[in-house]
Coordinates of N, CA, C and O in Angstrom, one line a residue:
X1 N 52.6 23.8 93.7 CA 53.7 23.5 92.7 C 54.2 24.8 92.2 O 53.4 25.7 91.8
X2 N 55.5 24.9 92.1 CA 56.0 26.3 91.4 C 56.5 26.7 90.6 O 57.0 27.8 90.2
X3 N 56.2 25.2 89.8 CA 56.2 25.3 87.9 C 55.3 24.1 87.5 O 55.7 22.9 87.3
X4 N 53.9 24.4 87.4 CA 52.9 23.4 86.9 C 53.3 23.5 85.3 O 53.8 24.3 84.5
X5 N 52.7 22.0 85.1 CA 53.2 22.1 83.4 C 51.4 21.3 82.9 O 50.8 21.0 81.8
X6 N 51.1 21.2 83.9 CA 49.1 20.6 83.2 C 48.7 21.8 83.4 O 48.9 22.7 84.1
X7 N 47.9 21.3 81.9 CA 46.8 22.4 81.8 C 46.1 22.6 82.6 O 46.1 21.9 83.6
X8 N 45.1 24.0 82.5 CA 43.9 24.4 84.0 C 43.0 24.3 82.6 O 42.9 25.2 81.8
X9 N 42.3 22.8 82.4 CA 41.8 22.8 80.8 C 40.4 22.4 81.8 O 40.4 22.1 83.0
X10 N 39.0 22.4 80.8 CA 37.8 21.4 81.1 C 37.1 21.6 82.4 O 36.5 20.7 83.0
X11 N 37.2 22.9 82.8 CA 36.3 23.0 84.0 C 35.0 23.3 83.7 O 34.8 24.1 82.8
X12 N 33.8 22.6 84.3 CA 32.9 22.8 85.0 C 32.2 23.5 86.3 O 32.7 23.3 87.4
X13 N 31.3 24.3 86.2 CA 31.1 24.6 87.9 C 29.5 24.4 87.5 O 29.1 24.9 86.4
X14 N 28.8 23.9 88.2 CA 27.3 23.7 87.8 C 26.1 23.7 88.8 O 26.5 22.9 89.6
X15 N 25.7 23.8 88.9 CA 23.7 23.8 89.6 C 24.3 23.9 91.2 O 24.4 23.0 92.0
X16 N 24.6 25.1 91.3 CA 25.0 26.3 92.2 C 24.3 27.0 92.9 O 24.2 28.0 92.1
X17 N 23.7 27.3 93.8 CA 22.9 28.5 94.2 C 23.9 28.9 95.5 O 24.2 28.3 96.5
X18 N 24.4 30.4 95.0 CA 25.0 31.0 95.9 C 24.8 32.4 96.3 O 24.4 33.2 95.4
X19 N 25.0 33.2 98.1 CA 24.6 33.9 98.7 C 25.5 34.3 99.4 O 26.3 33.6 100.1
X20 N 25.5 36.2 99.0 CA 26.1 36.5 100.1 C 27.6 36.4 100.3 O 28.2 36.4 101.4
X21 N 28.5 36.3 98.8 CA 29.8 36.0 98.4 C 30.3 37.2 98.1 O 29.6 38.1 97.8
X22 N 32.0 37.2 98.2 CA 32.7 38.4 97.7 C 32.6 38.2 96.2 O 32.4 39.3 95.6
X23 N 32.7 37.1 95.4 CA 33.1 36.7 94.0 C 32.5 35.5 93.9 O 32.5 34.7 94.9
X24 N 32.0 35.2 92.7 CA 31.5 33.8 92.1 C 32.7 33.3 91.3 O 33.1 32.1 91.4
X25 N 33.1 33.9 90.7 CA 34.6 33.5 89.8 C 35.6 35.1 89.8 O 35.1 36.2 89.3
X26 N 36.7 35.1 90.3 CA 37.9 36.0 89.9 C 38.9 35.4 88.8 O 39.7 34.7 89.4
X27 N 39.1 35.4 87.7 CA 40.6 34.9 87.4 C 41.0 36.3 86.4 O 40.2 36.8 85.5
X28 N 42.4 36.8 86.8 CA 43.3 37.4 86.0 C 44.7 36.7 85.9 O 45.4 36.3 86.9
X29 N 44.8 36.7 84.6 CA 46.2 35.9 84.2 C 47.1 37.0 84.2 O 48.3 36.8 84.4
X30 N 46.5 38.3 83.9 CA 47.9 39.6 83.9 C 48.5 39.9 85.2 O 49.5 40.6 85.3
X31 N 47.7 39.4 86.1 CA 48.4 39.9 87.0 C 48.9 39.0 88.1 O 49.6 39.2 89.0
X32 N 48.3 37.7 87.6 CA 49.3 36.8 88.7 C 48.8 36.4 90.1 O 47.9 35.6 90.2
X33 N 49.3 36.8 90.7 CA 49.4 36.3 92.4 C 49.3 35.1 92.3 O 49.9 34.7 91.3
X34 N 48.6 33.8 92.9 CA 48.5 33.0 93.1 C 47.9 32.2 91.7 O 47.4 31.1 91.7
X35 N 48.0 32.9 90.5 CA 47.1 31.9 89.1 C 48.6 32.2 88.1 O 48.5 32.5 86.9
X36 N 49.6 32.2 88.7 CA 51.1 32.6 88.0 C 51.3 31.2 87.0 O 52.0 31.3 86.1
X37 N 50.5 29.7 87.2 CA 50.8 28.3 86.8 C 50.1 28.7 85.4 O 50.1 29.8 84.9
X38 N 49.6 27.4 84.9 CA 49.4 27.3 83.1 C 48.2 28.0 83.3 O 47.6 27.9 84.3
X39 N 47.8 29.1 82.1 CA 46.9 29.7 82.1 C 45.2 28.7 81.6 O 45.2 27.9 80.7
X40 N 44.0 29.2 82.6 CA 42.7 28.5 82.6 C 42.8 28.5 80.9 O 43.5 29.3 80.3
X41 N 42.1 27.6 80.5 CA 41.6 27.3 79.1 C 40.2 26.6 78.7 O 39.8 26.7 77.5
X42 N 39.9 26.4 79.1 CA 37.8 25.8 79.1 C 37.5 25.8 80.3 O 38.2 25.1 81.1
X43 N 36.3 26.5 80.7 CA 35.7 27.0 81.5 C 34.2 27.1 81.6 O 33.8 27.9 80.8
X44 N 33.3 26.5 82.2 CA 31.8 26.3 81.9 C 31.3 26.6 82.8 O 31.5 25.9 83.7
X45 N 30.3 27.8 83.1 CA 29.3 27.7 84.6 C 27.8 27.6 83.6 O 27.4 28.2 82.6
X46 N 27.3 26.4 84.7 CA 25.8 26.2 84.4 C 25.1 26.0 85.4 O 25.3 25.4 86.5
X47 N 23.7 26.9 84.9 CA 23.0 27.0 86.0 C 23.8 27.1 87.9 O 24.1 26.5 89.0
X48 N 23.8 28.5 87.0 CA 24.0 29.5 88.3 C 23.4 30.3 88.8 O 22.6 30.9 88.0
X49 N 23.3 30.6 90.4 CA 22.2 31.2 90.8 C 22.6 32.1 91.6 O 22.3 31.7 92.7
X50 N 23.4 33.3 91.6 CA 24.2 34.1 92.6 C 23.5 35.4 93.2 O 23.5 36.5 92.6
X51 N 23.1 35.3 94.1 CA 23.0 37.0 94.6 C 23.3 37.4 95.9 O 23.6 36.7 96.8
X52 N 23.2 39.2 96.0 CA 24.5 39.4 97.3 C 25.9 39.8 96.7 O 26.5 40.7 97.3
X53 N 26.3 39.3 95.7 CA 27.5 38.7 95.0 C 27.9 40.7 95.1 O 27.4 41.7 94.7
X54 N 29.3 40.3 95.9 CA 29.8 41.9 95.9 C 30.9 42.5 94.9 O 31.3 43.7 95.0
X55 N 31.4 41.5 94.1 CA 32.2 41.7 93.1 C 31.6 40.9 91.8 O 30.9 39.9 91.9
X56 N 31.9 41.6 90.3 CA 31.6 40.8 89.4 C 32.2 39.7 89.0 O 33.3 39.4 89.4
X57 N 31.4 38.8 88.2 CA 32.2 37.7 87.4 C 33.3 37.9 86.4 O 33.0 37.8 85.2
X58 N 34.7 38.2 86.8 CA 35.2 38.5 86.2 C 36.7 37.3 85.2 O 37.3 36.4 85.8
X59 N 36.7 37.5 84.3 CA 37.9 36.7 83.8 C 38.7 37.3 82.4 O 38.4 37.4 81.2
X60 N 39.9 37.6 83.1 CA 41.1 38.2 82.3 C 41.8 37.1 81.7 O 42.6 36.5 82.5
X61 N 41.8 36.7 80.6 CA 42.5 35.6 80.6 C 44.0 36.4 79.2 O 44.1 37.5 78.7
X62 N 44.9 35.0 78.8 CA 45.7 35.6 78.1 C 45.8 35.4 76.7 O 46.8 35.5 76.0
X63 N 44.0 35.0 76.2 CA 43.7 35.1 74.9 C 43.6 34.0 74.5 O 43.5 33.9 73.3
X64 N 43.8 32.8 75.3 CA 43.6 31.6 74.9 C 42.1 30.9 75.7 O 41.6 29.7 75.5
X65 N 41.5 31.6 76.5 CA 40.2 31.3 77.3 C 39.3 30.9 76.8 O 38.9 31.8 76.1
X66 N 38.7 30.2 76.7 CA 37.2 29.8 76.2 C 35.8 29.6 77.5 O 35.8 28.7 78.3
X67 N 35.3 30.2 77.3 CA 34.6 30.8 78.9 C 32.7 30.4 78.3 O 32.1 30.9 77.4
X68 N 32.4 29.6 79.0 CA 30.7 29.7 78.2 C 30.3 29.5 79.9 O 30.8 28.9 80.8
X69 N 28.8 30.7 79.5 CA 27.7 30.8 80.6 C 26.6 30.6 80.1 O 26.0 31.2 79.2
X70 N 26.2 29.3 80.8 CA 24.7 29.0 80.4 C 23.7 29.0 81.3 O 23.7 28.1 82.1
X71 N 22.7 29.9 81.4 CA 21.8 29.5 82.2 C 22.3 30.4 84.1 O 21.7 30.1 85.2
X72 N 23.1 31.2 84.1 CA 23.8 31.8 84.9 C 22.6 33.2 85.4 O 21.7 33.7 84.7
X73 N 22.8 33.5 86.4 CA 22.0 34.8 87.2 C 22.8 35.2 88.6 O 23.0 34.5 89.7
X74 N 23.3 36.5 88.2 CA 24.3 37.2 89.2 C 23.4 38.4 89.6 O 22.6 38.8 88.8
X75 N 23.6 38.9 90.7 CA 23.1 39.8 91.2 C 24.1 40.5 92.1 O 24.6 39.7 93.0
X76 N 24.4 41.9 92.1 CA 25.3 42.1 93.0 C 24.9 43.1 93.6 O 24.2 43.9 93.0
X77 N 25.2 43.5 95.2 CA 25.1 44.3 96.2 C 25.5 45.3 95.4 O 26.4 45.5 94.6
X78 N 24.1 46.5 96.3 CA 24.1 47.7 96.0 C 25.2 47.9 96.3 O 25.6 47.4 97.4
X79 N 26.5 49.0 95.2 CA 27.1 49.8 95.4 C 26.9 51.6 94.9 O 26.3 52.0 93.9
X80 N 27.7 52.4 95.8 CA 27.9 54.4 94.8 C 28.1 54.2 93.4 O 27.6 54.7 92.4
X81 N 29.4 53.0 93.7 CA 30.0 52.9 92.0 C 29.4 52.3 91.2 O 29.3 51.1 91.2
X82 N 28.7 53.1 90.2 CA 28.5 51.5 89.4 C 29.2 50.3 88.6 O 29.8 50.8 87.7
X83 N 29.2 48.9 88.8 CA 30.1 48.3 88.1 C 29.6 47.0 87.1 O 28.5 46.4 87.2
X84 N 30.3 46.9 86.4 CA 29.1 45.8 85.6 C 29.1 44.0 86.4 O 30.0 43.7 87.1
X85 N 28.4 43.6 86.2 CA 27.6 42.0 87.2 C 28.8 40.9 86.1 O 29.0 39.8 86.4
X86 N 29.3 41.4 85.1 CA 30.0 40.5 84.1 C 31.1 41.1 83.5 O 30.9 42.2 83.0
X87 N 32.6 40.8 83.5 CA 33.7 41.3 83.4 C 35.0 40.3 82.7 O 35.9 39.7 83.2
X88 N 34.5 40.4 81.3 CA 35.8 39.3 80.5 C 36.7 39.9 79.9 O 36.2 41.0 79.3
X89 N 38.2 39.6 79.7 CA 38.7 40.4 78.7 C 39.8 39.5 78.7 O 40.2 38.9 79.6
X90 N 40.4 39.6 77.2 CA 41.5 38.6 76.6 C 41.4 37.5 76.4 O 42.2 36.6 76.6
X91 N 40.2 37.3 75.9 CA 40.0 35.5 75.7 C 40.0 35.1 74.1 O 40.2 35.8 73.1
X92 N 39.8 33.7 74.3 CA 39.6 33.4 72.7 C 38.2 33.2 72.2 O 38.1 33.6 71.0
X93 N 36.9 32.6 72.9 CA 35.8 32.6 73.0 C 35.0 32.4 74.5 O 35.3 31.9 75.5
X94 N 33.6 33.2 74.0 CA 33.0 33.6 75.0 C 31.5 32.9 74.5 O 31.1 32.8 73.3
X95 N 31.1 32.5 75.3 CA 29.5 31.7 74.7 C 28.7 32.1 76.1 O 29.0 31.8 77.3
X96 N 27.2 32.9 75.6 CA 26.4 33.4 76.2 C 25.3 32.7 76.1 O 25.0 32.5 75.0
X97 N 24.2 32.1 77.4 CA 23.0 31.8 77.0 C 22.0 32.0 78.5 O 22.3 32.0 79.7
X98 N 21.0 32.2 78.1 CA 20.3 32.5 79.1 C 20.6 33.4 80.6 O 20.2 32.9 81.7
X99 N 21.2 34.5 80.5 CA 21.9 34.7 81.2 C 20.5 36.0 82.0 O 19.5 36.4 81.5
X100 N 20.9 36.3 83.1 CA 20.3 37.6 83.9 C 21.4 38.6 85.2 O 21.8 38.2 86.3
X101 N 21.6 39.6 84.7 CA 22.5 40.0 85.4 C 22.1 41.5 86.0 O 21.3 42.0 85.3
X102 N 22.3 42.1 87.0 CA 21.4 43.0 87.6 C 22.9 43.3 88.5 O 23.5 42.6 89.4
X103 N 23.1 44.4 87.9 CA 24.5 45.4 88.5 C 23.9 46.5 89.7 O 24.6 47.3 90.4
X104 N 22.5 46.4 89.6 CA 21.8 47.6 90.9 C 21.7 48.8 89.6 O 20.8 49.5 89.9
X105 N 22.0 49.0 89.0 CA 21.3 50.4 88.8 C 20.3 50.3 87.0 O 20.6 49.3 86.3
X106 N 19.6 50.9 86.7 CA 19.5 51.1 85.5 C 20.0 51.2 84.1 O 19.5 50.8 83.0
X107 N 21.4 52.3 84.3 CA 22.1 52.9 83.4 C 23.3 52.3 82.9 O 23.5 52.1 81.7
X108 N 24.0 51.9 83.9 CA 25.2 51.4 83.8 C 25.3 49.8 82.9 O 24.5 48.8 82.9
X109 N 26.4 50.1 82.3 CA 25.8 48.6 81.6 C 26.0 47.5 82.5 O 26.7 47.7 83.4
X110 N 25.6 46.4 82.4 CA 25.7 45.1 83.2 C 26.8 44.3 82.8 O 27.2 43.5 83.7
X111 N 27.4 44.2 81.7 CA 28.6 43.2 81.2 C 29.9 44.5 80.5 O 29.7 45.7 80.3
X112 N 30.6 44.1 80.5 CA 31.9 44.6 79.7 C 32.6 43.8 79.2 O 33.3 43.2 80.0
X113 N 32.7 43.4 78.0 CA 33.3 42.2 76.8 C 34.4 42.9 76.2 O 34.2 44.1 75.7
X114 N 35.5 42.2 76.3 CA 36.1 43.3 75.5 C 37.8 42.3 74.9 O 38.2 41.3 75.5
X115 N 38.4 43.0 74.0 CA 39.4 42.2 73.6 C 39.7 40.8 73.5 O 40.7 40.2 74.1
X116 N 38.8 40.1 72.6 CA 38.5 38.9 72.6 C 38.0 38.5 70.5 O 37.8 39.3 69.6
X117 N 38.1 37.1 70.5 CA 38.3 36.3 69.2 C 36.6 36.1 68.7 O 36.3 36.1 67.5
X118 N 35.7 35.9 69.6 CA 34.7 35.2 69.4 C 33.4 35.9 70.4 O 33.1 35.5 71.5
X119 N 32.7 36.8 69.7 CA 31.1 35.8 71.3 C 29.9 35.6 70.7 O 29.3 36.2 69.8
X120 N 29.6 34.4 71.3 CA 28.8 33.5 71.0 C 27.1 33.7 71.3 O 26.9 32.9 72.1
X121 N 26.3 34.2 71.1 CA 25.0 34.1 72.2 C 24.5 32.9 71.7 O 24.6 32.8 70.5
X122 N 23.8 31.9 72.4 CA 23.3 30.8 72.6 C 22.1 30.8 72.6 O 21.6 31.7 73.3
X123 N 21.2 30.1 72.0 CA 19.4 30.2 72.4 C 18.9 30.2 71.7 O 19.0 29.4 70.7
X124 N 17.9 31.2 71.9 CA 16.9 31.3 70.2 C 17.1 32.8 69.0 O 16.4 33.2 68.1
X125 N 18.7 33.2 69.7 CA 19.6 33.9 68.7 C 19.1 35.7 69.6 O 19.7 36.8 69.4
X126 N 18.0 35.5 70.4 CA 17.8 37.3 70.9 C 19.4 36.9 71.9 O 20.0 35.9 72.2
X127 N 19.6 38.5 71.9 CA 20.9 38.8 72.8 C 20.4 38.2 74.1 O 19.2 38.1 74.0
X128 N 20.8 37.9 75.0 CA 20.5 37.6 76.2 C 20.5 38.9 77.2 O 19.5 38.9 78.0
X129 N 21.3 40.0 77.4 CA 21.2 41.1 77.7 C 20.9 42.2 77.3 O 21.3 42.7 76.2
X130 N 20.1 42.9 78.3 CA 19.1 43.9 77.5 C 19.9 45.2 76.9 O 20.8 45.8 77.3
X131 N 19.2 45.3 75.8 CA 19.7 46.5 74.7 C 20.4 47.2 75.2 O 19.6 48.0 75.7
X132 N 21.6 47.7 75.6 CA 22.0 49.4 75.5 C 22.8 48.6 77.1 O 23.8 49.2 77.6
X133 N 22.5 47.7 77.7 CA 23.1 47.2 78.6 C 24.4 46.8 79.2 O 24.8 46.9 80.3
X134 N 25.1 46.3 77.6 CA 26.3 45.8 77.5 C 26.9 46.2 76.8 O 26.4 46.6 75.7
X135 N 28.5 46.4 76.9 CA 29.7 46.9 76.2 C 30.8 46.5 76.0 O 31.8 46.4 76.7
X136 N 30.5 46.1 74.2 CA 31.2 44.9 73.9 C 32.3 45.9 73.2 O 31.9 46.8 72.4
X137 N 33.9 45.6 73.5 CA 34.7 45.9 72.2 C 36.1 45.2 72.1 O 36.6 44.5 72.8
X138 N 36.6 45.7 70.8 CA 37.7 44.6 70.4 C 37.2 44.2 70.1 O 38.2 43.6 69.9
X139 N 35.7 43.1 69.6 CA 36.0 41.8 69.8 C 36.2 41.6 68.1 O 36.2 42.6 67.4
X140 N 36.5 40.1 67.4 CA 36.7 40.0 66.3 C 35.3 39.3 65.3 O 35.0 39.5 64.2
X141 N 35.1 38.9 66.1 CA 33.3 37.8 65.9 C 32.8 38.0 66.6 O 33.2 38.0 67.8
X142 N 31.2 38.4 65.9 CA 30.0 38.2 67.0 C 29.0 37.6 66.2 O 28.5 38.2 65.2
X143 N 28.5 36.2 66.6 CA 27.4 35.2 66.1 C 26.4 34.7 67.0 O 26.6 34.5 68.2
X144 N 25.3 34.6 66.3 CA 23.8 33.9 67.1 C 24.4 32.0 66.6 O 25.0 31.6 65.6
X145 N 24.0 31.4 67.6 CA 23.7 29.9 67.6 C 22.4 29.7 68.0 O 22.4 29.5 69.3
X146 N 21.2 29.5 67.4 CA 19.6 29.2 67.4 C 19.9 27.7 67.5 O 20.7 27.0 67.0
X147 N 18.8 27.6 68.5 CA 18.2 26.4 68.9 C 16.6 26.1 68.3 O 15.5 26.3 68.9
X148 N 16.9 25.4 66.9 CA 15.1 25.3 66.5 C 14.5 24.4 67.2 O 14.9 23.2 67.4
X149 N 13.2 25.2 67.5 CA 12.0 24.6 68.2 C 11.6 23.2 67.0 O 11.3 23.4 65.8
X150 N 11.6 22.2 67.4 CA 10.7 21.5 66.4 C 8.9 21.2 67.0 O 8.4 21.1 68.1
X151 N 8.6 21.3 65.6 CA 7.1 21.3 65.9 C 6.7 19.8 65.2 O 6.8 19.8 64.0
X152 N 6.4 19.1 65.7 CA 5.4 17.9 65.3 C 4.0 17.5 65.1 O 3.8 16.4 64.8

């Protein structure tokens, strides 16, 4: 269709184990090619299990995105370059939980967050990625959502 007028609203992708892929998820809204229709707007991967994965998870959206990873593990093929395993920018909210991401090297951070309304970490409120890992900017909020343990 060469003027969609439905939303790309309420996606799901769930209990996945994938190997040996160029990309687990690509979307840029700036640049078009074939995602030129209504821009994605709710977006969920759970329980993901990726490795091999030769590009990151990346999603550019146009500030109206709402993107939650729960329970997600990317791993990507050794490359020279280092690049981060997680790649969002221009959204409206971002929700993180349980996540494990391994870009191949030590140094380089594993995610890049950047120009966005919201991010969320999910759980029992620790960051999900390790210290000094990740590189968040722009963003306007950043909050913990704890999940209390009840004890009986």
């Amino acid at each position: 269709d060469r003027n969609p007028v439905l939303p790309s609203d309420n996606w799901t992708i769930q209990r996945c184990r994938i190997d040996n892929v160029g990309s687990v998820y690509s979307y840029d809204h700036e640049k078009g090619l074939w995602q030129t229709g209504q821009p994605a707007l709710r977006l969920r991967f759970a329980d993901i299990h990726a490795t091999n994965v030769r590009n990151p998870i990346r999603a550019v959206g146009n500030g109206g995105l709402d993107l939650t990873l729960e329970n997600v593990s990317v791993g990507l093929t050794a490359s020279e370059v280092p690049r981060p395993a997680l790649d969002v920018r221009k959204f409206h909210a971002l929700r993180l939980g349980g996540l494990s991401l391994d870009n191949g090297t030590e140094t380089a951070p594993v995610a890049e967050i950047r120009d966005g309304d919201l991010v969320e970490w999910l759980g029992t409120g620790d960051k999900q990625l390790p210290v000094g890992r990740y590189k968040l900017s722009g963003i306007r909020e950043e909050r913990e959502q704890r999940n209390e343990r009840r004890t009986e």
